[in-house]
Short mmCIF file of C-alpha atoms in Angstrom, two decimals:
data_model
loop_
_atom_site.label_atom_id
_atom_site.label_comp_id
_atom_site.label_asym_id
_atom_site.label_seq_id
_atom_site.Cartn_x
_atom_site.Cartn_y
_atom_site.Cartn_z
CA UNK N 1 0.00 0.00 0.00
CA UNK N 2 0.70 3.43 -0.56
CA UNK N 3 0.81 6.78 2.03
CA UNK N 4 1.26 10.43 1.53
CA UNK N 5 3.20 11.75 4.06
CA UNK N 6 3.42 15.71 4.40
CA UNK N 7 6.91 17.50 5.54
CA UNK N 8 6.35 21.20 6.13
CA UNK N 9 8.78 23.80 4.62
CA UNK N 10 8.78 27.97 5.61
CA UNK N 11 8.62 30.52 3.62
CA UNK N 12 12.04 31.10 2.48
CA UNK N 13 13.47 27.61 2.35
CA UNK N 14 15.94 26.33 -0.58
CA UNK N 15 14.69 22.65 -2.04
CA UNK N 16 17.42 20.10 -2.47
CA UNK N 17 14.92 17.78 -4.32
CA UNK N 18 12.18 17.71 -6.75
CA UNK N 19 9.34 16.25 -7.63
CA UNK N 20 10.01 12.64 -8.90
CA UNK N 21 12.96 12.19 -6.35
CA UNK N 22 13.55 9.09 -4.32
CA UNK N 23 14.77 9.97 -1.00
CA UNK N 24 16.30 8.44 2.23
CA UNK N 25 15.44 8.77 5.73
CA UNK N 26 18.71 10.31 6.42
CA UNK N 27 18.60 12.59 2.88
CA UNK N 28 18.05 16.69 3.23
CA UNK N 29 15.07 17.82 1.70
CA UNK N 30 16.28 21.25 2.25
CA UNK N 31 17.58 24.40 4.00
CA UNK N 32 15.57 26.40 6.03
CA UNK N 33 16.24 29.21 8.48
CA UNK N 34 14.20 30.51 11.07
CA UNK N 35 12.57 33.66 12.34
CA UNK N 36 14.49 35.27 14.54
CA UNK N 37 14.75 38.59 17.31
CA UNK N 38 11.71 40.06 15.74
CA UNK N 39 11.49 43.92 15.29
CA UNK N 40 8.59 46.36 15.57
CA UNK N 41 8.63 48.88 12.36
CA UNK N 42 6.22 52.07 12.93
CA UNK N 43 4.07 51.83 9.56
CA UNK N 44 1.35 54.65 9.99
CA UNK N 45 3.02 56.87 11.88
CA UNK N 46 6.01 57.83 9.53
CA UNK N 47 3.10 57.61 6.43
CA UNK N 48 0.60 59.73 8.84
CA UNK N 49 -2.25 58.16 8.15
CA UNK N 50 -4.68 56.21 10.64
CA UNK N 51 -3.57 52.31 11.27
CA UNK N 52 -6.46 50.88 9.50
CA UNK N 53 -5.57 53.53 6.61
CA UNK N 54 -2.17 52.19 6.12
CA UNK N 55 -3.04 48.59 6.02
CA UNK N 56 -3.93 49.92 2.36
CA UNK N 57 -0.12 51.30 1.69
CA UNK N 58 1.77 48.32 2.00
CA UNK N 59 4.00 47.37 -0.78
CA UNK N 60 4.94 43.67 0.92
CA UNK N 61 2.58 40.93 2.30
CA UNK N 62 2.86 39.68 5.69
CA UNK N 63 5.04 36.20 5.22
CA UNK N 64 6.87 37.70 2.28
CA UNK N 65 10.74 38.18 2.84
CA UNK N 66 12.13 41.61 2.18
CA UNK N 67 15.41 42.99 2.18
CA UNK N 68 17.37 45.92 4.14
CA UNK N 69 16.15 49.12 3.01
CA UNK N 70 13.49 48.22 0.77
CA UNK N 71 10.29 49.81 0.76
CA UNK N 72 7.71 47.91 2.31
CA UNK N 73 5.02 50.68 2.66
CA UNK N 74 4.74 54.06 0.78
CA UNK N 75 1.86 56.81 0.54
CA UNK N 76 0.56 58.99 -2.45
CA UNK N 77 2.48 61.94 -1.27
CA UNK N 78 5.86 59.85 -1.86
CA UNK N 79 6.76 59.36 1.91
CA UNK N 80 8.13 55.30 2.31
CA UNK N 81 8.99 53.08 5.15
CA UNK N 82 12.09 50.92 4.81
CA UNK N 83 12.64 47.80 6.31
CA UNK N 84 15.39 48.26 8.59
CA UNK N 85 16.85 44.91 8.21
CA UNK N 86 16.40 41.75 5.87
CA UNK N 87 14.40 39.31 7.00
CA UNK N 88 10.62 38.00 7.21
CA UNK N 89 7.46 39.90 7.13
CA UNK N 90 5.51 38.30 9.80
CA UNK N 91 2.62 40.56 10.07
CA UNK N 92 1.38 43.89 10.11
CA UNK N 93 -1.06 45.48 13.28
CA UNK N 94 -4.55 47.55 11.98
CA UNK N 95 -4.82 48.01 15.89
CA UNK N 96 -1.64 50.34 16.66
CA UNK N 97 -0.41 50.12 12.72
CA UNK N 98 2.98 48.65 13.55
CA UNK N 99 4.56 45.97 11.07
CA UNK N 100 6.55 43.30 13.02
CA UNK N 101 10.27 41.91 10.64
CA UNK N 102 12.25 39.37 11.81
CA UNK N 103 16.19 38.81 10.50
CA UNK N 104 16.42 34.60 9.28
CA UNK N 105 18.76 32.79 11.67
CA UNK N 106 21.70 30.53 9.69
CA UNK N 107 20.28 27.81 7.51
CA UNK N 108 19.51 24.31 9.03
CA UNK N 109 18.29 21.27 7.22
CA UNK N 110 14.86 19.63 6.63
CA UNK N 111 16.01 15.84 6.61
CA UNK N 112 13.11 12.91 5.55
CA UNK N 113 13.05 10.91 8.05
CA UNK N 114 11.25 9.03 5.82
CA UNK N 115 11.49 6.22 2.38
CA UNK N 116 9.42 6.85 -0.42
CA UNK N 117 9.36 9.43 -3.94
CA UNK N 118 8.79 13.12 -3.94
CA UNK N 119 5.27 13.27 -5.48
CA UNK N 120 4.53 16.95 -5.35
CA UNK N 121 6.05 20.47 -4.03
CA UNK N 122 3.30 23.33 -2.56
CA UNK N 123 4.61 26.90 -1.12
CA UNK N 124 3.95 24.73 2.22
CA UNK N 125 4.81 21.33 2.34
CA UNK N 126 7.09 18.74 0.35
CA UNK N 127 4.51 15.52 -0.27
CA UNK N 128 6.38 12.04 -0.04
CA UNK N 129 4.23 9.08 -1.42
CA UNK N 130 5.52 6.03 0.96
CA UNK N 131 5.44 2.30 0.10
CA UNK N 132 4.32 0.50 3.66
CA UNK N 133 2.20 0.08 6.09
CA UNK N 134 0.92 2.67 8.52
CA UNK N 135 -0.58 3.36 11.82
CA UNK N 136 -1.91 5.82 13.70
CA UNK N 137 -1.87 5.88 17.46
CA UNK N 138 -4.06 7.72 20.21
CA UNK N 139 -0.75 9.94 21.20
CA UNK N 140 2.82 10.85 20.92
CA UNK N 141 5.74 12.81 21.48
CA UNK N 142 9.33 14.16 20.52
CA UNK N 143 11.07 14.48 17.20
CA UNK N 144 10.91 12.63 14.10
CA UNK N 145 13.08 9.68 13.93
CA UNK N 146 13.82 6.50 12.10
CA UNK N 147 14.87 3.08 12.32
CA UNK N 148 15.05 -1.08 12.69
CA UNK N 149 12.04 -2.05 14.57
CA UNK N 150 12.56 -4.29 17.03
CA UNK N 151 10.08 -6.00 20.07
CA UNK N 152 11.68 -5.97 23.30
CA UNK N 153 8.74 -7.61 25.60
CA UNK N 154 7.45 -11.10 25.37
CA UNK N 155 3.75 -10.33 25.75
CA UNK N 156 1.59 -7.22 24.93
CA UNK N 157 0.43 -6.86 28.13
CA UNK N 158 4.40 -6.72 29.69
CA UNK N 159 6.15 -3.43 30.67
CA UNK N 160 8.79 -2.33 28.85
CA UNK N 161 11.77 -2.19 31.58
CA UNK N 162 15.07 -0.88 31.75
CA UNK N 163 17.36 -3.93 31.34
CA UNK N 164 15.34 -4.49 28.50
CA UNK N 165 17.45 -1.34 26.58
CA UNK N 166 21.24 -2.04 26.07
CA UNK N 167 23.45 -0.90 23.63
CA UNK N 168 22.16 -3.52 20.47
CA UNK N 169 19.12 -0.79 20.93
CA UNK N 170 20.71 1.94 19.48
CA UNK N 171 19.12 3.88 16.85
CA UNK N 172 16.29 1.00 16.96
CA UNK N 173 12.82 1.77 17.38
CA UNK N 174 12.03 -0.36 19.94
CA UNK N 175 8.18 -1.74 20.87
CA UNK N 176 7.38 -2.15 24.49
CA UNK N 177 3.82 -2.99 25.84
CA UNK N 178 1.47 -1.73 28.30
CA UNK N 179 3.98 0.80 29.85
CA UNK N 180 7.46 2.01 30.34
CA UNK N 181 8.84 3.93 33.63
CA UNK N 182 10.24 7.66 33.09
CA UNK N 183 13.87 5.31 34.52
CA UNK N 184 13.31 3.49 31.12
CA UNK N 185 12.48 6.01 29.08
CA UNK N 186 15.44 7.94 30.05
CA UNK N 187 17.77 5.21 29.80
CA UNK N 188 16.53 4.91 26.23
CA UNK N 189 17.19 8.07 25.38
CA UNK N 190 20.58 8.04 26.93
CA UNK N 191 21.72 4.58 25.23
CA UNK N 192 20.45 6.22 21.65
CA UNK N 193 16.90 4.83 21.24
CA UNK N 194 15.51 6.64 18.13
CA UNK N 195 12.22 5.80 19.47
CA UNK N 196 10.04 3.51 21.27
CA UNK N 197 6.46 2.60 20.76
CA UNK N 198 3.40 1.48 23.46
CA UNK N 199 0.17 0.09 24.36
CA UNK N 200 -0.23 3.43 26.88
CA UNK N 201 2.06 5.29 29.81
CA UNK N 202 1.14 6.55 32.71
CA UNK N 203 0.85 10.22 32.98
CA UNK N 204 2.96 10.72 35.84
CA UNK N 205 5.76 9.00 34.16
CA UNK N 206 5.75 11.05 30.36
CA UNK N 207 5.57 14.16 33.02
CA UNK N 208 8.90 12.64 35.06
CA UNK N 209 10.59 11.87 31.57
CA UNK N 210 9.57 15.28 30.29
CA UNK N 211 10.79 17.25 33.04
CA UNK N 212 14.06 15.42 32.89
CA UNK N 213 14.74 16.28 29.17
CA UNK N 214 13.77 19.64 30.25
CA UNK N 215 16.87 19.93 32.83
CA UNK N 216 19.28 18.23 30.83
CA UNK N 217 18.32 20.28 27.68
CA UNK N 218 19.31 23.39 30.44
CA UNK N 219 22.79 22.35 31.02
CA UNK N 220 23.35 21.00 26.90
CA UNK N 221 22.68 17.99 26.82
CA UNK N 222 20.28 16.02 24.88
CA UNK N 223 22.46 15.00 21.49
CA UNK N 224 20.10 13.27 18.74
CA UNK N 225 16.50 12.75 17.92
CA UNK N 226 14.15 10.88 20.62
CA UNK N 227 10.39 9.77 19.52
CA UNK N 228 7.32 8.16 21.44
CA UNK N 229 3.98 6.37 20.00
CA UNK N 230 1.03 5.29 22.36
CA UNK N 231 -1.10 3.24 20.26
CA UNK N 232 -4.20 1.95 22.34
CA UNK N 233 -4.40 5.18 25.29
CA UNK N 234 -2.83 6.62 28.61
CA UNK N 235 -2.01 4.55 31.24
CA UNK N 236 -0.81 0.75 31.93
CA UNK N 237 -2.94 -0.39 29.00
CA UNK N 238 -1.31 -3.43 26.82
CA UNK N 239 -0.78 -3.40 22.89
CA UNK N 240 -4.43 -5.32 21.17
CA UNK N 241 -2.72 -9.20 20.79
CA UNK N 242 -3.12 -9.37 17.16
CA UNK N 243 -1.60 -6.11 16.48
CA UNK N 244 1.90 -7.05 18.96
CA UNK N 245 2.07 -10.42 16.48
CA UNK N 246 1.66 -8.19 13.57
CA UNK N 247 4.74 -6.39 15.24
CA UNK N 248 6.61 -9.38 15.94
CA UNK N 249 5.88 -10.27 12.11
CA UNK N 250 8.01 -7.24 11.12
CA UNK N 251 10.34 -6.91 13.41
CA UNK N 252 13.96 -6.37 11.60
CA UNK N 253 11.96 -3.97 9.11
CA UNK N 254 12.68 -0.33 8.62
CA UNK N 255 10.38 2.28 10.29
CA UNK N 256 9.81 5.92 10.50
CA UNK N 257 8.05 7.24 13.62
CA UNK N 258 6.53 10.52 14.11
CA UNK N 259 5.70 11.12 17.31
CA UNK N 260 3.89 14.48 17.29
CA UNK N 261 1.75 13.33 14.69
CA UNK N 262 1.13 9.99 16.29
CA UNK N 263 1.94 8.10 13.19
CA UNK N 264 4.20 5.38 12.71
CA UNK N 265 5.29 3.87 9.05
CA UNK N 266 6.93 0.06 8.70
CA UNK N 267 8.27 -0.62 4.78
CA UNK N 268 7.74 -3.07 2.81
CA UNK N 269 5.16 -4.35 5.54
CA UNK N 270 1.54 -5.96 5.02
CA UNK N 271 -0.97 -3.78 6.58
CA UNK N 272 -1.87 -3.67 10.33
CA UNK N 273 -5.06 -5.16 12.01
CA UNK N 274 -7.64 -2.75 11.24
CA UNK N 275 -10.48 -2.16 13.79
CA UNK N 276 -14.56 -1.35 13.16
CA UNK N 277 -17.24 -0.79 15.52
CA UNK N 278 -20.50 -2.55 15.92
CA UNK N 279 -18.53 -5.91 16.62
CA UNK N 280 -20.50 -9.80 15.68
CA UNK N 281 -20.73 -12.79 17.36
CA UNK N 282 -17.05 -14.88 16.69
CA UNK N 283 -14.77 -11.59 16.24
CA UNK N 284 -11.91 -10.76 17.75
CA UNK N 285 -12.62 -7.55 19.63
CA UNK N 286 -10.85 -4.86 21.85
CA UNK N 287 -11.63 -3.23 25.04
CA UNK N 288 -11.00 0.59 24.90
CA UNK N 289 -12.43 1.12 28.29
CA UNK N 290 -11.27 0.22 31.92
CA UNK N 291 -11.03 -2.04 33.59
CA UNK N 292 -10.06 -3.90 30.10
CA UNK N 293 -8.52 -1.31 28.47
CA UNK N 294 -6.33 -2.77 25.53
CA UNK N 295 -7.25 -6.29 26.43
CA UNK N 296 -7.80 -8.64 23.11
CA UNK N 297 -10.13 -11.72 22.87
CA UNK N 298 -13.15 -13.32 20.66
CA UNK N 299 -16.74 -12.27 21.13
CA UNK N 300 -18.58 -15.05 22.09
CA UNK N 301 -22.45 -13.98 22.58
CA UNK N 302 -24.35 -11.65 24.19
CA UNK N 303 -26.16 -10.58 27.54
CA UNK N 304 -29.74 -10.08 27.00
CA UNK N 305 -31.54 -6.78 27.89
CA UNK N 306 -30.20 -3.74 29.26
CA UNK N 307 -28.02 -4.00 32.38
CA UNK N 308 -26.73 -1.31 34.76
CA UNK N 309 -22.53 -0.92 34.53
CA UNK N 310 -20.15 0.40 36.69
CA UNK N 311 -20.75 3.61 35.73
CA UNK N 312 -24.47 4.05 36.88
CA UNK N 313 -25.22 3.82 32.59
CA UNK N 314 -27.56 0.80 31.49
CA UNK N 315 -26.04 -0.59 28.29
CA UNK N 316 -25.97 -3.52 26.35
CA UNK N 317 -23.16 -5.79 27.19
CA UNK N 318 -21.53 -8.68 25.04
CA UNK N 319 -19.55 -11.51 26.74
CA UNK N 320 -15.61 -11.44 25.91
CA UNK N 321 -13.24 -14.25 25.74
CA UNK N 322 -10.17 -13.01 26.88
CA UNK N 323 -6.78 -14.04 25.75
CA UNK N 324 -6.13 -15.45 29.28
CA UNK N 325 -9.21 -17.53 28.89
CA UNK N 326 -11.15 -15.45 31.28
CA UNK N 327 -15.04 -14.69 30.15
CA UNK N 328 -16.79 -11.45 31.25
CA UNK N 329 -19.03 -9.14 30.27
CA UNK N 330 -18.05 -6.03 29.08
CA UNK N 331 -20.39 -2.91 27.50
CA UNK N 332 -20.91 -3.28 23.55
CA UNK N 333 -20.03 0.32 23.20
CA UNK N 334 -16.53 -0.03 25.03
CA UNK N 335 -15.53 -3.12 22.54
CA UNK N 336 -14.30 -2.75 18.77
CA UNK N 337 -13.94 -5.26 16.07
CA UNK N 338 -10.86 -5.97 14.99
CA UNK N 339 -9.38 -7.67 11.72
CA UNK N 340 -6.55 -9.01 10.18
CA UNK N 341 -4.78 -6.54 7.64
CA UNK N 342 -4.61 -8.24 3.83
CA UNK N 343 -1.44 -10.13 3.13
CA UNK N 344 1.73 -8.12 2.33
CA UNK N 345 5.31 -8.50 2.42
#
């Protein structure tokens, strides 16, 4: 199967690629430099007119880049403003009719982080069509980053612990399962994880690992990329059972994970289980609601009438095979379907 996969560019930026290009994860797409130290420049004062007035006068549109000393707004009786230093346009005020520049730091580069062929260029965005499989999770954090996947639990529901992370994890993107401690996702980090990927975390414990990379970013630390996925929700909540084999099918593949946009992409990989609501008799369902939340099993029958749950709500409920051979009732509307992605490398 095929993705598109969006990389934003700013205004400004210098393409080292074009359309019909295969790129690397590791490739620059190009150079890009950043706003910087913005300045206030009076607009309708030096043109004396009223701030709404001289919206009408400017020669440059806000996210345009201009140059020292070119005009950037000038009225009918031939007075001009200059810019007073080269840089960005960011925007212009109709409240106090002030313009607001900005000078472009030095140029830094847009890599991929990503396989696939350029398939189109906007003013915004570079478009790379991917070959693979992808999916989406409920969260994420950190940079972009790439790499081998690898499992390092032996069952979905297992936390991912420190001794699990040594030094053949390096630049891996390593799956855990229903949790890892802020301990291991620091050591991670430190031992040059590119990223790692969960059932859930506990809140407490992204917050610990957060405000750690906070201090050591302080003091200059912090050298390389770092990426997280949650894929089923927050808290200890273990990865579905038929999507950790599908895992454990491609482990030793190639992945790109981006964390911020909660997406994770495995080449040359058949597709993931998919899920549906509205689950039948005989599928394989999972919970997305405590006290089974990201527990997998088969849908055996159902509970008839309406029945009062935990939650004071009367519902419908369906009973659940889990994997550990344990049958209970759980709410229909707390259970999806789930299904085995089509057969793929």
């Amino acid at each position: 199967m095929s993705f598109t996969h969006r990389i934003p560019i700013s205004q400004g930026s210098r393409l080292s690629v074009a359309v019909g290009d295969t790129v690397r994860p590791d490739q620059e797409l190009a150079l890009r430099r950043s706003a910087i130290d913005p300045q206030v420049v009076p607009i309708a004062g030096p043109l004396r007119r009223r701030p709404e007035a001289a919206a009408g006068l400017l020669l440059r549109a806000p996210g345009s880049f201009v140059e020292a000393e070119e005009p950037i707004a000038q009225a009918s009786d031939g007075r001009q403003v200059l810019s007073p230093v080269a840089g960005l346009f960011l925007a212009y005020n109709r409240a106090d009719g002030n313009a607001i520049i900005s000078p472009l730091g030095p140029e830094e580069p847009i890599l991929a982080h990503i396989s696939g062929r350029v398939s189109a260029i906007d003013p915004g965005a570079i478009l790379i069509e991917v070959q693979g499989a992808a999916l989406d999770g409920v969260g994420g954090t950190g940079e972009a980053v790439h790499g081998e996947l690898v499992v390092s639990v032996h069952d979905p529901g297992d936390e991912l612990r420190a001794a699990a992370i040594d030094a053949a994890s390096t630049g891996k993107i390593v799956v855990g399962g229903s949790r890892a401690s802020a301990e291991t996702l620091t050591r991670a980090r430190a031992m040059g994880v590119a990223g790692i990927v969960l059932g859930g975390v506990l809140d407490k414990e992204l917050r610990d690992f957060e405000s750690i990379q906070r201090r050591r970013r302080d003091v200059g630390g912090l050298v390389g990329s770092f990426g997280l996925l949650l894929v089923e929700g927050f808290g200890k909540v273990g990865l579905d059972a038929g999507l950790f084999a599908w895992f454990e099918r491609h482990a030793g593949h190639m992945a790109s994970l981006f964390g911020e946009q909660h997406r994770l992409y495995v080449y040359d990989a058949a597709p993931p289980p998919s899920r549906h609501g509205l689950p039948s008799r005989g599928d394989r369902v999972v919970a997305h609601r405590r006290p089974f939340h990201g527990r997998s099993g088969e849908l055996v029958g159902y509970v008839d009438g309406m029945h009062m749950t935990a939650s004071g709500i009367a519902a419908r409920l369906a009973l659940v095979r889990f994997e550990d051979g344990r049958t209970t009732a759980v709410p229909l509307a707390n259970l999806e379907a789930t299904s085995e992605g089509s057969s793929g490398a």
